């Protein structure tokens, strides 16, 4: 790549949980599918269609391989929001004869929580598990929540705000022993945390290309087909694409880009995660040196690129307006609209942060294109801001702000 460790690109992009820059190699792979190979994968009569179909099937095999799934277990969608909707609504509809109980957790993405709310209005009952101060569910509590009427458990693989990674294997085992379907939203985890759908007994899994240096507007849903596979009711009527489960002309350039992004993630693998985690740890140490810093999330089971901190005496909105040269977030992009309407992050609330603490919280998302110099600049700039604010307030950070 052309980035060097001492390059700084302003504004410094540290919002990689919201979305990522498309890797130039991904763009390269996509271009022919706009310009020359623009066929419709459903056109069976000519070469344009055949090429498109071949590209989609190669991508399907590649993406399936990256998670130890089979090709026919991958359904392409427009992204993880659609995949979550399709999985939850599709499974609920297909299994409503068996039961109407669903279990999820409080820190899920809106596309899971709101889908569950919609299912409630259709007669399903939903148990929403609480999490502890690190964003972890309690496996015993999950076990107690399961009943004869439970058809589906949906627990995210990694949280998009605080980075907490779930014990997928343990949840998978618990569900599989009881014949309950286990769905996981792996939008943040896919490509950053090792996922083996067979070993972890995952039945359904949502993921998205744009969280992994791929294009926006394309994603997928893994659905287990072996033994008695997961049944699902399609949520879109039409031409019967994607095994009849998701109608609509395939987004071939997007799918090709998605596949290339998956290949790169596998190729770059552990060394990339280690490098990113090292930069994250450096930034964390730099900020912690200012004192009055609380690290949110599970420090032992956390996404390598996530740093979510509550800074005593700081208003995070002021950081965003004062420090325009750094692109960060106060929470998740999907709910930041709510900031104006009195709501604060449901994730921060779930781990026990008060509104006041939530308003002092920043989320940093490190990425493939982040450089050491950017981390160093950010650490220095934010620390300087913290000291300035605290001296303006003419007080030292008090532990009260953190309790
Ligand atoms: C980004 C994200 C989504 C939504 O994905 P889209 O492809 O943008 O629809 C869902 N869940 C989580 C955890 C995410 O981070």
Coordinates of C-alpha atoms and ligand atoms in Angstrom, one line a residue:
X1 CA 0.0 0.0 0.0
X2 CA 1.0 3.6 -0.4
X3 CA 0.4 4.6 3.2
X4 CA 3.5 4.9 5.4
X5 CA 3.5 4.9 9.2
X6 CA 4.5 8.6 9.3
X7 CA 1.7 9.8 6.9
X8 CA -1.2 11.8 8.2
X9 CA -4.3 12.2 6.1
X10 CA -6.6 14.9 7.4
X11 CA -9.3 14.6 8.7
X12 CA -7.8 11.6 10.4
X13 CA -10.4 8.8 10.0
X14 CA -11.0 6.9 13.2
X15 CA -14.7 6.0 12.6
X16 CA -14.1 2.5 11.2
X17 CA -17.1 1.0 13.0
X18 CA -19.4 3.2 11.0
X19 CA -17.9 2.3 7.7
X20 CA -14.5 1.8 6.2
X21 CA -12.6 3.1 3.2
X22 CA -13.0 0.8 0.2
X23 CA -9.6 -0.9 -0.3
X24 CA -8.1 0.2 -3.7
X25 CA -7.6 -3.5 -4.5
X26 CA -11.4 -4.0 -4.0
X27 CA -12.2 -1.0 -6.3
X28 CA -9.8 -2.5 -8.9
X29 CA -11.6 -5.9 -8.7
X30 CA -15.0 -4.2 -9.1
X31 CA -14.3 -1.9 -12.1
X32 CA -14.7 -4.5 -14.9
X33 CA -18.2 -5.4 -13.6
X34 CA -19.4 -1.8 -14.2
X35 CA -17.6 -1.3 -17.5
X36 CA -17.5 -4.5 -19.5
X37 CA -19.1 -7.4 -17.6
X38 CA -22.3 -5.6 -16.9
X39 CA -24.6 -8.6 -17.4
X40 CA -27.5 -9.7 -15.3
X41 CA -26.7 -13.0 -13.5
X42 CA -30.2 -14.2 -14.3
X43 CA -29.8 -13.8 -18.1
X44 CA -29.2 -17.4 -19.3
X45 CA -29.1 -16.7 -23.0
X46 CA -25.8 -14.9 -23.5
X47 CA -22.2 -14.5 -22.5
X48 CA -22.9 -11.3 -20.4
X49 CA -25.3 -13.2 -18.2
X50 CA -23.0 -16.2 -17.9
X51 CA -20.0 -14.0 -16.9
X52 CA -22.1 -12.3 -14.2
X53 CA -23.4 -15.6 -12.9
X54 CA -19.8 -17.0 -12.8
X55 CA -18.6 -14.0 -10.9
X56 CA -21.4 -14.3 -8.4
X57 CA -20.8 -18.0 -7.8
X58 CA -17.0 -17.5 -7.4
X59 CA -17.7 -14.8 -4.8
X60 CA -20.2 -17.1 -3.1
X61 CA -17.6 -19.8 -2.8
X62 CA -15.0 -17.4 -1.6
X63 CA -17.1 -15.9 1.1
X64 CA -18.5 -19.3 2.2
X65 CA -14.9 -20.5 2.5
X66 CA -13.9 -17.6 4.7
X67 CA -16.3 -18.8 7.4
X68 CA -16.2 -22.6 6.8
X69 CA -19.7 -22.6 5.2
X70 CA -20.9 -24.1 1.9
X71 CA -21.6 -22.1 -1.2
X72 CA -25.3 -22.7 -1.1
X73 CA -25.5 -21.4 2.4
X74 CA -24.7 -17.8 1.4
X75 CA -27.5 -15.4 0.4
X76 CA -26.4 -12.0 -0.9
X77 CA -28.4 -9.0 0.4
X78 CA -28.0 -5.3 0.5
X79 CA -26.2 -5.3 3.8
X80 CA -26.5 -6.4 7.4
X81 CA -29.7 -4.4 8.1
X82 CA -31.5 -6.4 5.5
X83 CA -29.8 -9.7 6.5
X84 CA -30.9 -9.2 10.1
X85 CA -34.5 -8.4 9.0
X86 CA -34.5 -11.4 6.7
X87 CA -33.1 -13.8 9.3
X88 CA -35.3 -12.7 12.2
X89 CA -38.6 -12.2 10.3
X90 CA -37.9 -15.1 8.0
X91 CA -37.2 -17.6 10.7
X92 CA -40.0 -16.3 13.0
X93 CA -42.5 -16.8 10.2
X94 CA -41.2 -20.2 9.2
X95 CA -41.2 -21.6 12.7
X96 CA -44.2 -19.9 14.2
X97 CA -45.9 -23.3 14.3
X98 CA -43.2 -24.6 16.6
X99 CA -43.0 -21.6 19.0
X100 CA -43.2 -17.8 19.2
X101 CA -40.4 -17.0 21.7
X102 CA -37.2 -15.2 20.7
X103 CA -34.2 -14.3 22.8
X104 CA -31.8 -11.4 22.1
X105 CA -29.8 -8.9 24.1
X106 CA -29.9 -5.3 25.1
X107 CA -26.8 -4.1 23.2
X108 CA -27.9 -5.4 19.7
X109 CA -27.8 -3.1 16.7
X110 CA -31.0 -1.3 16.0
X111 CA -31.7 -3.5 13.0
X112 CA -32.1 -6.4 15.4
X113 CA -33.8 -4.6 18.3
X114 CA -36.3 -2.9 16.0
X115 CA -37.0 -6.1 14.0
X116 CA -37.7 -7.8 17.4
X117 CA -40.0 -5.0 18.3
X118 CA -41.8 -5.4 15.0
X119 CA -42.2 -9.2 15.6
X120 CA -43.7 -8.4 19.0
X121 CA -46.5 -6.6 17.3
X122 CA -47.1 -9.8 15.3
X123 CA -47.6 -11.9 18.4
X124 CA -44.0 -13.1 19.2
X125 CA -42.6 -12.7 22.6
X126 CA -39.1 -11.4 23.0
X127 CA -36.7 -11.8 26.0
X128 CA -34.0 -9.1 25.9
X129 CA -31.1 -10.2 28.0
X130 CA -29.2 -7.6 30.0
X131 CA -25.4 -7.3 29.9
X132 CA -22.8 -6.7 32.6
X133 CA -20.6 -3.6 32.9
X134 CA -18.4 -5.0 30.1
X135 CA -21.2 -5.7 27.7
X136 CA -21.2 -9.4 28.3
X137 CA -24.3 -11.6 28.5
X138 CA -24.6 -14.2 31.3
X139 CA -24.7 -17.7 29.8
X140 CA -26.7 -19.0 32.8
X141 CA -29.2 -16.3 32.3
X142 CA -29.4 -17.2 28.6
X143 CA -30.0 -20.8 29.5
X144 CA -32.7 -19.9 32.0
X145 CA -34.4 -17.8 29.3
X146 CA -34.8 -20.8 26.9
X147 CA -38.1 -22.5 26.9
X148 CA -40.0 -25.1 24.8
X149 CA -41.5 -22.3 22.9
X150 CA -38.1 -20.6 22.1
X151 CA -37.4 -20.8 18.4
X152 CA -34.6 -18.3 17.9
X153 CA -31.6 -16.8 19.8
X154 CA -30.0 -13.7 18.2
X155 CA -26.8 -12.5 19.9
X156 CA -24.3 -10.2 18.1
X157 CA -20.8 -11.5 17.5
X158 CA -19.2 -8.2 18.4
X159 CA -20.6 -4.9 19.5
X160 CA -20.3 -1.9 17.2
X161 CA -19.9 0.6 20.0
X162 CA -17.8 -1.0 22.7
X163 CA -16.3 -3.9 20.8
X164 CA -17.3 -6.7 23.2
X165 CA -16.9 -10.1 21.5
X166 CA -19.5 -12.8 22.4
X167 CA -18.7 -16.4 23.3
X168 CA -20.2 -17.7 20.0
X169 CA -19.2 -21.3 20.5
X170 CA -20.8 -21.6 23.9
X171 CA -24.0 -20.0 22.7
X172 CA -24.0 -22.2 19.6
X173 CA -23.6 -25.3 21.7
X174 CA -26.4 -24.3 24.1
X175 CA -28.8 -23.6 21.3
X176 CA -27.9 -26.6 19.2
X177 CA -28.4 -29.0 22.1
X178 CA -32.0 -27.7 22.4
X179 CA -32.8 -27.5 18.8
X180 CA -33.0 -23.7 18.9
X181 CA -31.8 -21.6 16.0
X182 CA -28.8 -19.4 16.7
X183 CA -28.4 -16.3 14.7
X184 CA -25.6 -13.8 15.1
X185 CA -25.0 -10.3 13.7
X186 CA -21.4 -10.5 12.7
X187 CA -21.2 -7.2 10.9
X188 CA -18.3 -6.0 13.1
X189 CA -16.7 -9.4 13.8
X190 CA -16.5 -10.9 10.4
X191 CA -13.0 -10.5 9.1
X192 CA -11.6 -9.4 12.5
X193 CA -12.4 -12.3 14.7
X194 CA -12.0 -16.0 13.7
X195 CA -15.5 -17.4 12.8
X196 CA -16.1 -21.0 11.9
X197 CA -19.9 -21.5 11.5
X198 CA -19.6 -25.2 11.8
X199 CA -17.4 -25.4 14.8
X200 CA -19.4 -22.7 16.5
X201 CA -22.7 -24.2 15.5
X202 CA -24.0 -21.0 14.1
X203 CA -27.3 -21.5 12.2
X204 CA -27.6 -18.0 10.7
X205 CA -25.2 -15.1 10.4
X206 CA -25.4 -11.5 9.0
X207 CA -22.5 -9.6 7.7
X208 CA -21.8 -6.5 5.6
X209 CA -19.1 -5.6 3.1
X210 CA -18.6 -2.0 4.0
X211 CA -17.4 -2.7 7.5
X212 CA -14.6 -4.7 5.9
X213 CA -13.1 -2.3 3.3
X214 CA -15.7 -3.4 0.8
X215 CA -18.5 -1.4 -0.9
X216 CA -21.6 -0.1 0.8
X217 CA -25.0 -1.6 -0.1
X218 CA -24.0 -5.3 -0.2
X219 CA -23.8 -7.9 2.5
X220 CA -24.9 -11.4 3.1
X221 CA -26.7 -13.9 5.2
X222 CA -25.3 -17.3 6.0
X223 CA -28.0 -19.9 6.5
X224 CA -27.2 -23.5 7.6
X225 CA -28.4 -26.1 5.1
X226 CA -26.9 -29.4 6.4
X227 CA -28.8 -31.9 8.6
X228 CA -32.2 -30.4 8.9
X229 CA -31.3 -27.0 7.6
X230 CA -32.7 -23.7 8.7
X231 CA -36.0 -22.8 7.0
X232 CA -36.8 -19.3 6.3
X233 CA -39.7 -17.4 4.8
X234 CA -38.6 -14.9 2.1
X235 CA -39.5 -11.3 2.9
X236 CA -39.3 -10.0 -0.6
X237 CA -41.5 -11.3 -3.5
X238 CA -40.2 -11.3 -7.0
X239 CA -38.0 -13.3 -9.4
X240 CA -36.9 -15.9 -6.9
X241 CA -33.2 -15.1 -6.9
X242 CA -30.9 -16.4 -4.2
X243 CA -32.5 -19.8 -3.8
X244 CA -35.9 -18.1 -3.8
X245 CA -35.1 -16.4 -0.5
X246 CA -34.2 -12.9 -1.7
X247 CA -35.5 -11.7 -4.9
X248 CA -33.8 -8.9 -6.8
X249 CA -31.1 -8.6 -9.5
X250 CA -27.8 -9.4 -8.0
X251 CA -25.4 -6.4 -7.4
X252 CA -22.5 -8.0 -9.2
X253 CA -19.9 -5.3 -8.8
X254 CA -20.8 -5.1 -5.1
X255 CA -20.6 -8.9 -4.7
X256 CA -17.3 -9.0 -6.5
X257 CA -15.9 -6.3 -4.3
X258 CA -17.3 -8.0 -1.2
X259 CA -15.5 -11.2 -2.2
X260 CA -12.2 -9.4 -2.8
X261 CA -12.6 -7.7 0.6
X262 CA -13.0 -11.2 2.2
X263 CA -9.9 -12.5 0.3
X264 CA -7.9 -9.5 1.6
X265 CA -9.1 -10.0 5.2
X266 CA -8.1 -13.6 5.1
X267 CA -4.7 -12.8 3.5
X268 CA -3.8 -10.0 5.8
X269 CA -5.2 -12.0 8.8
X270 CA -3.6 -12.0 12.2
X271 CA -0.7 -9.6 11.5
X272 CA -3.1 -6.9 10.5
X273 CA -5.2 -7.4 13.6
X274 CA -2.1 -7.3 15.7
X275 CA -0.9 -4.1 14.1
X276 CA -4.3 -2.5 14.6
X277 CA -4.6 -3.7 18.2
X278 CA -1.1 -2.3 18.9
X279 CA -2.2 1.1 17.6
X280 CA -5.4 0.9 19.6
X281 CA -3.4 0.0 22.8
X282 CA -1.1 2.9 22.2
X283 CA -3.9 5.4 21.9
X284 CA -5.6 3.9 25.0
X285 CA -2.4 4.3 27.0
X286 CA -1.9 7.8 25.7
X287 CA -5.4 8.9 26.8
X288 CA -5.3 6.9 30.0
X289 CA -2.2 8.9 31.0
X290 CA -4.5 12.0 31.3
X291 CA -6.3 10.3 34.2
X292 CA -10.0 10.1 34.8
X293 CA -10.4 7.7 31.8
X294 CA -12.7 4.7 31.9
X295 CA -12.4 2.1 29.1
X296 CA -15.7 0.7 28.1
X297 CA -16.2 -2.9 26.8
X298 CA -14.5 -6.1 27.7
X299 CA -10.7 -5.6 27.6
X300 CA -10.0 -9.3 27.3
X301 CA -12.5 -10.0 24.6
X302 CA -12.7 -6.9 22.5
X303 CA -12.5 -6.2 18.8
X304 CA -8.8 -5.4 17.9
X305 CA -9.9 -2.0 16.4
X306 CA -12.2 -0.7 19.1
X307 CA -11.5 1.9 21.8
X308 CA -14.5 3.3 23.6
X309 CA -13.6 5.7 26.5
X310 CA -15.4 7.9 29.0
X311 CA -13.3 11.0 29.8
X312 CA -14.1 12.7 33.1
X313 CA -14.8 16.4 32.7
X314 CA -15.2 16.3 29.0
X315 CA -18.2 16.8 26.8
X316 CA -17.7 14.5 23.8
X317 CA -19.8 16.7 21.5
X318 CA -17.3 19.5 22.2
X319 CA -14.5 17.3 21.1
X320 CA -16.2 16.7 17.8
X321 CA -16.8 20.4 17.2
X322 CA -13.4 21.6 18.4
X323 CA -11.3 19.0 16.8
X324 CA -12.5 18.9 13.3
X325 CA -9.3 17.3 12.0
X326 CA -10.2 14.0 13.6
X327 CA -13.2 12.1 12.4
X328 CA -14.6 10.1 15.4
X329 CA -17.9 9.3 16.9
X330 CA -19.7 9.8 20.2
X331 CA -21.6 6.5 19.7
X332 CA -22.9 4.5 16.9
X333 CA -23.6 6.3 13.6
X334 CA -27.0 4.6 13.4
X335 CA -28.3 6.3 16.5
X336 CA -26.4 9.6 16.6
X337 CA -29.5 11.3 15.3
X338 CA -31.0 10.6 18.6
X339 CA -28.5 12.7 20.4
X340 CA -30.6 15.7 19.7
X341 CA -33.7 14.0 20.7
X342 CA -32.7 13.3 24.3
X343 CA -31.9 9.7 23.8
X344 CA -28.5 8.4 24.6
X345 CA -26.8 5.2 23.4
X346 CA -28.8 2.1 24.4
X347 CA -25.4 0.3 24.5
X348 CA -23.8 2.7 27.0
X349 CA -27.0 2.7 29.0
X350 CA -27.0 -1.1 29.1
X351 CA -23.5 -1.3 30.5
X352 CA -24.6 1.1 33.3
X353 CA -23.4 4.5 32.1
X354 CA -25.4 7.5 33.2
X355 CA -26.5 10.0 30.6
X356 CA -23.8 12.3 32.0
X357 CA -21.1 9.6 31.5
X358 CA -22.5 8.8 28.0
X359 CA -22.1 12.4 27.1
X360 CA -18.4 12.2 28.0
X361 CA -17.8 9.1 25.8
X362 CA -15.9 8.8 22.6
X363 CA -15.6 5.8 20.2
X364 CA -12.4 5.3 18.2
X365 CA -12.4 2.8 15.4
X366 CA -8.9 2.1 14.1
X367 CA -8.5 0.6 10.6
X368 CA -6.3 -0.8 7.9
X369 CA -5.4 2.6 6.7
X370 CA -4.7 4.2 10.1
X371 CA -1.0 5.1 10.5
X372 CA 1.2 5.4 13.6
X373 CA 1.5 9.1 13.0
X374 CA -2.3 9.5 13.1
X375 CA -2.5 7.6 16.4
X376 CA 0.2 9.8 17.9
X377 CA -1.4 13.0 16.7
X378 CA -4.8 11.9 18.0
X379 CA -3.5 10.9 21.4
X380 CA -1.7 14.2 21.7
X381 CA -4.6 16.4 20.4
X382 CA -7.3 14.7 22.6
X383 CA -5.1 14.8 25.7
X384 CA -4.3 18.4 25.2
X385 CA -8.1 19.1 24.9
X386 CA -8.7 17.1 28.1
X387 CA -6.2 19.2 30.0
X388 CA -7.6 22.4 28.6
X389 CA -11.2 21.6 29.4
X390 CA -10.3 20.5 32.9
X391 CA -8.3 23.6 33.7
X392 CA -11.1 25.7 32.3
X393 CA -13.4 24.0 34.7
X394 CA -10.8 24.8 37.3
X395 CA -11.0 21.4 38.8
X396 CA -9.2 18.1 38.8
X397 CA -10.9 15.0 37.4
X398 CA -13.0 13.6 40.2
X399 CA -13.8 10.0 40.6
X400 CA -17.4 11.0 40.9
X401 CA -17.5 11.4 37.1
X402 CA -16.6 7.9 36.6
X403 CA -18.7 6.1 39.3
Ligands
LIG1 C1 -23.2 -1.6 10.5 C2 -23.9 -2.6 11.3 C3 -25.1 -3.1 10.9 C4 -25.8 -2.6 9.6 O1 -25.1 -2.9 8.5 P1 -25.5 -2.3 7.1 O2 -24.8 -3.1 6.1 O3 -25.0 -0.9 7.1 O4 -27.0 -2.3 6.9 C5 -25.8 -4.1 11.6 N1 -25.2 -4.5 12.7 C6 -24.0 -4.1 13.2 C7 -23.5 -4.6 14.5 C8 -23.3 -3.1 12.5 O5 -22.2 -2.7 12.9

